[in-house]
Amino acid sequence: MKEEQQPLHHHHHHQRRVTTKKLTKPTAYVILLLLSYALGYLSAPSFNSANPSSPRIPQATTITSATKSEFDQFRVTAQCADPVPSKLVRQTILDRLFNGTSPFDDFPPAHVSSLLRPKRIKGWGSNGAVFENLIRKVKPRTIIEVGTFLGASAIHMAELTRSLGLKTQILCLDDFRGWPGFRDRFRDIAMVNGDVMLLYQFMQNVVHVNMTEWVLPVPFSSGSGLVKLCEWGVLGDLIEVDAGHDFHSAWSDISRAYRILRPGGVIFGHDYFTAADNKGVRRAVDLFAKLNGLRVQLDGQHWVIDSA
């Protein structure tokens, strides 16, 4: 009760003394570290929208060895199994997930056939030049797409690889649940007992363009799916990461996806430039690249990291 009767300025002065006493050296170090990172990031030059073809991306402050140690707890360190030969990737997925048979056999099942549109292909940035540029460069035998939705970019990549005479298997890792509220924008995607027909419509799209030999769904969350691909030794020559766009989701997906990238392969993704790019994808990409000594390049709205 006495403290409440003290003058306001005296109360604040007292609070400052208490706070100062409670600050330990480790706490002060962490605060200084975070402040340094924030100031370095904010002082970095912003992206010049008038010159989107700039080959380099503004980066945050230099990552020191001390900073790296702070992030060690966030690293994904588990070792993957020996790589499965590219020619066996498709059968490995069929055996592991679909009892050895194609999920496209006898598709669609009778109870959903009337709920599907013949074609409902929708995506964002799914036909950018980056896809052809990277496919021509890498000539991938295995492409892994993390975040698929209705399959627009996967189908585009399948068409590109087929036109270039490549024997490429595309694995589409997605839980095919959309996101909370996505049916407000896609009411034509049916729902049965709470189950959205997103996986079935994706598969219908693949059937429509006759790409069932090129494209396979891996219908699990990006986190669990990437872990299993690692355990099974299923690696990608080209990996697209375009699932969750918040920092934590993007960081997790990029870290796990890079683990299953074949030596000399390329990992890339969309939405590097958004209204919240410093809080989501861009922040995760920049930090991952710096911590691993990698270089980030631009191709339109896509970020690209070449492991070569």
PDB file of N, CA and C in Angstrom, residues 215-282:
ATOM      1  N   VAL A 215       3.620 -37.635 -61.844  1.00  0.00           N
ATOM      2  CA  VAL A 215       3.286 -36.953 -60.587  1.00  0.00           C
ATOM      3  C   VAL A 215       2.675 -37.935 -59.590  1.00  0.00           C
ATOM      4  N   LEU A 216       3.160 -37.886 -58.347  1.00  0.00           N
ATOM      5  CA  LEU A 216       2.602 -38.695 -57.277  1.00  0.00           C
ATOM      6  C   LEU A 216       2.345 -37.826 -56.043  1.00  0.00           C
ATOM      7  N   PRO A 217       1.191 -37.978 -55.401  1.00  0.00           N
ATOM      8  CA  PRO A 217       0.968 -37.258 -54.141  1.00  0.00           C
ATOM      9  C   PRO A 217       1.661 -37.967 -52.986  1.00  0.00           C
ATOM     10  N   VAL A 218       2.142 -37.174 -52.045  1.00  0.00           N
ATOM     11  CA  VAL A 218       2.635 -37.692 -50.766  1.00  0.00           C
ATOM     12  C   VAL A 218       1.795 -36.974 -49.715  1.00  0.00           C
ATOM     13  N   PRO A 219       0.629 -37.539 -49.360  1.00  0.00           N
ATOM     14  CA  PRO A 219      -0.393 -36.792 -48.610  1.00  0.00           C
ATOM     15  C   PRO A 219      -0.177 -36.729 -47.105  1.00  0.00           C
ATOM     16  N   PHE A 220       0.865 -35.988 -46.708  1.00  0.00           N
ATOM     17  CA  PHE A 220       1.180 -35.815 -45.299  1.00  0.00           C
ATOM     18  C   PHE A 220       1.643 -34.386 -45.066  1.00  0.00           C
ATOM     19  N   SER A 221       1.737 -33.995 -43.815  1.00  0.00           N
ATOM     20  CA  SER A 221       2.243 -32.660 -43.500  1.00  0.00           C
ATOM     21  C   SER A 221       3.697 -32.551 -43.964  1.00  0.00           C
ATOM     22  N   SER A 222       4.133 -31.330 -44.227  1.00  0.00           N
ATOM     23  CA  SER A 222       5.496 -31.141 -44.725  1.00  0.00           C
ATOM     24  C   SER A 222       6.527 -31.634 -43.710  1.00  0.00           C
ATOM     25  N   GLY A 223       6.290 -31.378 -42.417  1.00  0.00           N
ATOM     26  CA  GLY A 223       7.255 -31.807 -41.409  1.00  0.00           C
ATOM     27  C   GLY A 223       7.416 -33.306 -41.358  1.00  0.00           C
ATOM     28  N   SER A 224       6.312 -34.035 -41.189  1.00  0.00           N
ATOM     29  CA  SER A 224       6.399 -35.492 -41.091  1.00  0.00           C
ATOM     30  C   SER A 224       6.827 -36.116 -42.411  1.00  0.00           C
ATOM     31  N   GLY A 225       6.362 -35.555 -43.525  1.00  0.00           N
ATOM     32  CA  GLY A 225       6.713 -36.108 -44.828  1.00  0.00           C
ATOM     33  C   GLY A 225       8.187 -35.968 -45.145  1.00  0.00           C
ATOM     34  N   LEU A 226       8.767 -34.806 -44.865  1.00  0.00           N
ATOM     35  CA  LEU A 226      10.183 -34.598 -45.140  1.00  0.00           C
ATOM     36  C   LEU A 226      11.056 -35.488 -44.268  1.00  0.00           C
ATOM     37  N   VAL A 227      10.637 -35.699 -43.040  1.00  0.00           N
ATOM     38  CA  VAL A 227      11.374 -36.599 -42.155  1.00  0.00           C
ATOM     39  C   VAL A 227      11.385 -38.017 -42.730  1.00  0.00           C
ATOM     40  N   LYS A 228      10.231 -38.483 -43.209  1.00  0.00           N
ATOM     41  CA  LYS A 228      10.148 -39.843 -43.744  1.00  0.00           C
ATOM     42  C   LYS A 228      10.932 -39.993 -45.047  1.00  0.00           C
ATOM     43  N   LEU A 229      10.866 -38.989 -45.918  1.00  0.00           N
ATOM     44  CA  LEU A 229      11.644 -39.068 -47.153  1.00  0.00           C
ATOM     45  C   LEU A 229      13.128 -39.191 -46.833  1.00  0.00           C
ATOM     46  N   CYS A 230      13.552 -38.483 -45.806  1.00  0.00           N
ATOM     47  CA  CYS A 230      14.945 -38.570 -45.352  1.00  0.00           C
ATOM     48  C   CYS A 230      15.252 -39.982 -44.857  1.00  0.00           C
ATOM     49  N   GLU A 231      14.375 -40.528 -44.037  1.00  0.00           N
ATOM     50  CA  GLU A 231      14.590 -41.873 -43.486  1.00  0.00           C
ATOM     51  C   GLU A 231      14.592 -42.934 -44.578  1.00  0.00           C
ATOM     52  N   TRP A 232      13.818 -42.688 -45.646  1.00  0.00           N
ATOM     53  CA  TRP A 232      13.746 -43.661 -46.744  1.00  0.00           C
ATOM     54  C   TRP A 232      14.840 -43.452 -47.780  1.00  0.00           C
ATOM     55  N   GLY A 233      15.606 -42.380 -47.680  1.00  0.00           N
ATOM     56  CA  GLY A 233      16.653 -42.103 -48.660  1.00  0.00           C
ATOM     57  C   GLY A 233      16.137 -41.555 -49.971  1.00  0.00           C
ATOM     58  N   VAL A 234      14.944 -40.962 -49.953  1.00  0.00           N
ATOM     59  CA  VAL A 234      14.372 -40.363 -51.165  1.00  0.00           C
ATOM     60  C   VAL A 234      14.826 -38.906 -51.243  1.00  0.00           C
ATOM     61  N   LEU A 235      15.732 -38.634 -52.169  1.00  0.00           N
ATOM     62  CA  LEU A 235      16.306 -37.302 -52.315  1.00  0.00           C
ATOM     63  C   LEU A 235      15.829 -36.645 -53.598  1.00  0.00           C
ATOM     64  N   GLY A 236      15.877 -35.318 -53.625  1.00  0.00           N
ATOM     65  CA  GLY A 236      15.449 -34.577 -54.809  1.00  0.00           C
ATOM     66  C   GLY A 236      16.602 -33.831 -55.456  1.00  0.00           C
ATOM     67  N   ASP A 237      16.602 -33.787 -56.766  1.00  0.00           N
ATOM     68  CA  ASP A 237      17.583 -32.967 -57.495  1.00  0.00           C
ATOM     69  C   ASP A 237      17.125 -31.515 -57.509  1.00  0.00           C
ATOM     70  N   LEU A 238      15.811 -31.325 -57.472  1.00  0.00           N
ATOM     71  CA  LEU A 238      15.208 -29.989 -57.481  1.00  0.00           C
ATOM     72  C   LEU A 238      14.066 -30.019 -56.473  1.00  0.00           C
ATOM     73  N   ILE A 239      14.083 -29.094 -55.521  1.00  0.00           N
ATOM     74  CA  ILE A 239      13.057 -29.067 -54.477  1.00  0.00           C
ATOM     75  C   ILE A 239      12.438 -27.682 -54.413  1.00  0.00           C
ATOM     76  N   GLU A 240      11.120 -27.644 -54.534  1.00  0.00           N
ATOM     77  CA  GLU A 240      10.385 -26.385 -54.390  1.00  0.00           C
ATOM     78  C   GLU A 240       9.720 -26.365 -53.016  1.00  0.00           C
ATOM     79  N   VAL A 241       9.935 -25.302 -52.260  1.00  0.00           N
ATOM     80  CA  VAL A 241       9.318 -25.144 -50.938  1.00  0.00           C
ATOM     81  C   VAL A 241       8.310 -24.002 -51.019  1.00  0.00           C
ATOM     82  N   ASP A 242       7.034 -24.356 -50.907  1.00  0.00           N
ATOM     83  CA  ASP A 242       5.982 -23.347 -51.047  1.00  0.00           C
ATOM     84  C   ASP A 242       4.779 -23.754 -50.200  1.00  0.00           C
ATOM     85  N   ALA A 243       5.036 -24.055 -48.933  1.00  0.00           N
ATOM     86  CA  ALA A 243       3.955 -24.483 -48.033  1.00  0.00           C
ATOM     87  C   ALA A 243       3.627 -23.336 -47.075  1.00  0.00           C
ATOM     88  N   GLY A 244       3.838 -23.525 -45.761  1.00  0.00           N
ATOM     89  CA  GLY A 244       3.558 -22.475 -44.800  1.00  0.00           C
ATOM     90  C   GLY A 244       4.433 -21.253 -45.031  1.00  0.00           C
ATOM     91  N   HIS A 245       3.839 -20.046 -44.900  1.00  0.00           N
ATOM     92  CA  HIS A 245       4.572 -18.827 -45.225  1.00  0.00           C
ATOM     93  C   HIS A 245       4.970 -18.019 -43.993  1.00  0.00           C
ATOM     94  N   ASP A 246       4.627 -18.476 -42.788  1.00  0.00           N
ATOM     95  CA  ASP A 246       5.140 -17.814 -41.604  1.00  0.00           C
ATOM     96  C   ASP A 246       6.588 -18.249 -41.389  1.00  0.00           C
ATOM     97  N   PHE A 247       7.321 -17.494 -40.587  1.00  0.00           N
ATOM     98  CA  PHE A 247       8.748 -17.754 -40.419  1.00  0.00           C
ATOM     99  C   PHE A 247       9.032 -19.171 -39.931  1.00  0.00           C
ATOM    100  N   HIS A 248       8.341 -19.613 -38.898  1.00  0.00           N
ATOM    101  CA  HIS A 248       8.642 -20.902 -38.298  1.00  0.00           C
ATOM    102  C   HIS A 248       8.363 -22.052 -39.266  1.00  0.00           C
ATOM    103  N   SER A 249       7.257 -21.978 -40.002  1.00  0.00           N
ATOM    104  CA  SER A 249       6.948 -23.031 -40.975  1.00  0.00           C
ATOM    105  C   SER A 249       7.970 -23.042 -42.105  1.00  0.00           C
ATOM    106  N   ALA A 250       8.277 -21.849 -42.634  1.00  0.00           N
ATOM    107  CA  ALA A 250       9.235 -21.761 -43.736  1.00  0.00           C
ATOM    108  C   ALA A 250      10.614 -22.235 -43.294  1.00  0.00           C
ATOM    109  N   TRP A 251      11.043 -21.826 -42.108  1.00  0.00           N
ATOM    110  CA  TRP A 251      12.348 -22.243 -41.588  1.00  0.00           C
ATOM    111  C   TRP A 251      12.422 -23.772 -41.461  1.00  0.00           C
ATOM    112  N   SER A 252      11.388 -24.353 -40.883  1.00  0.00           N
ATOM    113  CA  SER A 252      11.361 -25.802 -40.700  1.00  0.00           C
ATOM    114  C   SER A 252      11.375 -26.523 -42.040  1.00  0.00           C
ATOM    115  N   ASP A 253      10.552 -26.086 -42.976  1.00  0.00           N
ATOM    116  CA  ASP A 253      10.469 -26.749 -44.282  1.00  0.00           C
ATOM    117  C   ASP A 253      11.782 -26.642 -45.046  1.00  0.00           C
ATOM    118  N   ILE A 254      12.372 -25.454 -45.055  1.00  0.00           N
ATOM    119  CA  ILE A 254      13.633 -25.261 -45.790  1.00  0.00           C
ATOM    120  C   ILE A 254      14.742 -26.103 -45.170  1.00  0.00           C
ATOM    121  N   SER A 255      14.820 -26.100 -43.842  1.00  0.00           N
ATOM    122  CA  SER A 255      15.874 -26.862 -43.159  1.00  0.00           C
ATOM    123  C   SER A 255      15.757 -28.354 -43.436  1.00  0.00           C
ATOM    124  N   ARG A 256      14.539 -28.883 -43.374  1.00  0.00           N
ATOM    125  CA  ARG A 256      14.340 -30.311 -43.620  1.00  0.00           C
ATOM    126  C   ARG A 256      14.483 -30.661 -45.105  1.00  0.00           C
ATOM    127  N   ALA A 257      14.004 -29.764 -45.963  1.00  0.00           N
ATOM    128  CA  ALA A 257      14.091 -30.037 -47.403  1.00  0.00           C
ATOM    129  C   ALA A 257      15.539 -30.022 -47.878  1.00  0.00           C
ATOM    130  N   TYR A 258      16.341 -29.129 -47.343  1.00  0.00           N
ATOM    131  CA  TYR A 258      17.742 -29.051 -47.778  1.00  0.00           C
ATOM    132  C   TYR A 258      18.493 -30.335 -47.439  1.00  0.00           C
ATOM    133  N   ARG A 259      18.059 -31.009 -46.383  1.00  0.00           N
ATOM    134  CA  ARG A 259      18.676 -32.271 -45.989  1.00  0.00           C
ATOM    135  C   ARG A 259      18.518 -33.345 -47.055  1.00  0.00           C
ATOM    136  N   ILE A 260      17.399 -33.293 -47.808  1.00  0.00           N
ATOM    137  CA  ILE A 260      17.160 -34.333 -48.807  1.00  0.00           C
ATOM    138  C   ILE A 260      17.432 -33.823 -50.225  1.00  0.00           C
ATOM    139  N   LEU A 261      18.230 -32.774 -50.333  1.00  0.00           N
ATOM    140  CA  LEU A 261      18.655 -32.265 -51.637  1.00  0.00           C
ATOM    141  C   LEU A 261      19.929 -32.990 -52.052  1.00  0.00           C
ATOM    142  N   ARG A 262      19.916 -33.555 -53.235  1.00  0.00           N
ATOM    143  CA  ARG A 262      21.113 -34.248 -53.719  1.00  0.00           C
ATOM    144  C   ARG A 262      22.254 -33.251 -53.899  1.00  0.00           C
ATOM    145  N   PRO A 263      23.498 -33.674 -53.716  1.00  0.00           N
ATOM    146  CA  PRO A 263      24.641 -32.784 -53.946  1.00  0.00           C
ATOM    147  C   PRO A 263      24.580 -32.175 -55.349  1.00  0.00           C
ATOM    148  N   GLY A 264      24.739 -30.871 -55.419  1.00  0.00           N
ATOM    149  CA  GLY A 264      24.658 -30.180 -56.698  1.00  0.00           C
ATOM    150  C   GLY A 264      23.251 -29.783 -57.082  1.00  0.00           C
ATOM    151  N   GLY A 265      22.262 -30.128 -56.248  1.00  0.00           N
ATOM    152  CA  GLY A 265      20.871 -29.800 -56.545  1.00  0.00           C
ATOM    153  C   GLY A 265      20.520 -28.361 -56.186  1.00  0.00           C
ATOM    154  N   VAL A 266      19.274 -28.000 -56.461  1.00  0.00           N
ATOM    155  CA  VAL A 266      18.800 -26.632 -56.233  1.00  0.00           C
ATOM    156  C   VAL A 266      17.496 -26.680 -55.438  1.00  0.00           C
ATOM    157  N   ILE A 267      17.398 -25.784 -54.450  1.00  0.00           N
ATOM    158  CA  ILE A 267      16.165 -25.613 -53.690  1.00  0.00           C
ATOM    159  C   ILE A 267      15.667 -24.195 -53.943  1.00  0.00           C
ATOM    160  N   PHE A 268      14.351 -24.046 -54.094  1.00  0.00           N
ATOM    161  CA  PHE A 268      13.808 -22.723 -54.422  1.00  0.00           C
ATOM    162  C   PHE A 268      12.390 -22.615 -53.889  1.00  0.00           C
ATOM    163  N   GLY A 269      11.836 -21.413 -53.962  1.00  0.00           N
ATOM    164  CA  GLY A 269      10.482 -21.216 -53.472  1.00  0.00           C
ATOM    165  C   GLY A 269       9.906 -19.885 -53.889  1.00  0.00           C
ATOM    166  N   HIS A 270       8.613 -19.731 -53.643  1.00  0.00           N
ATOM    167  CA  HIS A 270       7.863 -18.541 -54.057  1.00  0.00           C
ATOM    168  C   HIS A 270       7.672 -17.602 -52.871  1.00  0.00           C
ATOM    169  N   ASP A 271       7.083 -16.439 -53.150  1.00  0.00           N
ATOM    170  CA  ASP A 271       6.665 -15.477 -52.129  1.00  0.00           C
ATOM    171  C   ASP A 271       7.803 -14.946 -51.282  1.00  0.00           C
ATOM    172  N   TYR A 272       8.926 -14.649 -51.925  1.00  0.00           N
ATOM    173  CA  TYR A 272      10.026 -14.020 -51.211  1.00  0.00           C
ATOM    174  C   TYR A 272       9.700 -12.561 -50.915  1.00  0.00           C
ATOM    175  N   PHE A 273       8.957 -11.931 -51.820  1.00  0.00           N
ATOM    176  CA  PHE A 273       8.578 -10.535 -51.641  1.00  0.00           C
ATOM    177  C   PHE A 273       7.089 -10.440 -51.352  1.00  0.00           C
ATOM    178  N   THR A 274       6.751 -10.191 -50.100  1.00  0.00           N
ATOM    179  CA  THR A 274       5.364  -9.994 -49.699  1.00  0.00           C
ATOM    180  C   THR A 274       5.312  -8.819 -48.735  1.00  0.00           C
ATOM    181  N   ALA A 275       4.110  -8.464 -48.306  1.00  0.00           N
ATOM    182  CA  ALA A 275       3.954  -7.343 -47.381  1.00  0.00           C
ATOM    183  C   ALA A 275       4.660  -7.608 -46.055  1.00  0.00           C
ATOM    184  N   ALA A 276       4.831  -8.866 -45.705  1.00  0.00           N
ATOM    185  CA  ALA A 276       5.475  -9.236 -44.436  1.00  0.00           C
ATOM    186  C   ALA A 276       6.722 -10.067 -44.691  1.00  0.00           C
ATOM    187  N   ASP A 277       7.468  -9.745 -45.770  1.00  0.00           N
ATOM    188  CA  ASP A 277       8.585 -10.598 -46.155  1.00  0.00           C
ATOM    189  C   ASP A 277       9.670 -10.671 -45.087  1.00  0.00           C
ATOM    190  N   ASN A 278       9.804  -9.628 -44.260  1.00  0.00           N
ATOM    191  CA  ASN A 278      10.848  -9.661 -43.237  1.00  0.00           C
ATOM    192  C   ASN A 278      10.434 -10.474 -42.014  1.00  0.00           C
ATOM    193  N   LYS A 279       9.198 -10.963 -41.996  1.00  0.00           N
ATOM    194  CA  LYS A 279       8.720 -11.768 -40.872  1.00  0.00           C
ATOM    195  C   LYS A 279       8.444 -13.214 -41.273  1.00  0.00           C
ATOM    196  N   GLY A 280       8.422 -13.498 -42.569  1.00  0.00           N
ATOM    197  CA  GLY A 280       8.050 -14.827 -43.017  1.00  0.00           C
ATOM    198  C   GLY A 280       9.099 -15.498 -43.860  1.00  0.00           C
ATOM    199  N   VAL A 281       8.753 -15.738 -45.124  1.00  0.00           N
ATOM    200  CA  VAL A 281       9.615 -16.510 -46.018  1.00  0.00           C
ATOM    201  C   VAL A 281      10.982 -15.858 -46.181  1.00  0.00           C
ATOM    202  N   ARG A 282      10.999 -14.567 -46.449  1.00  0.00           N
ATOM    203  CA  ARG A 282      12.281 -13.900 -46.707  1.00  0.00           C
ATOM    204  C   ARG A 282      13.213 -14.000 -45.510  1.00  0.00           C
TER     205      ARG A 282
END
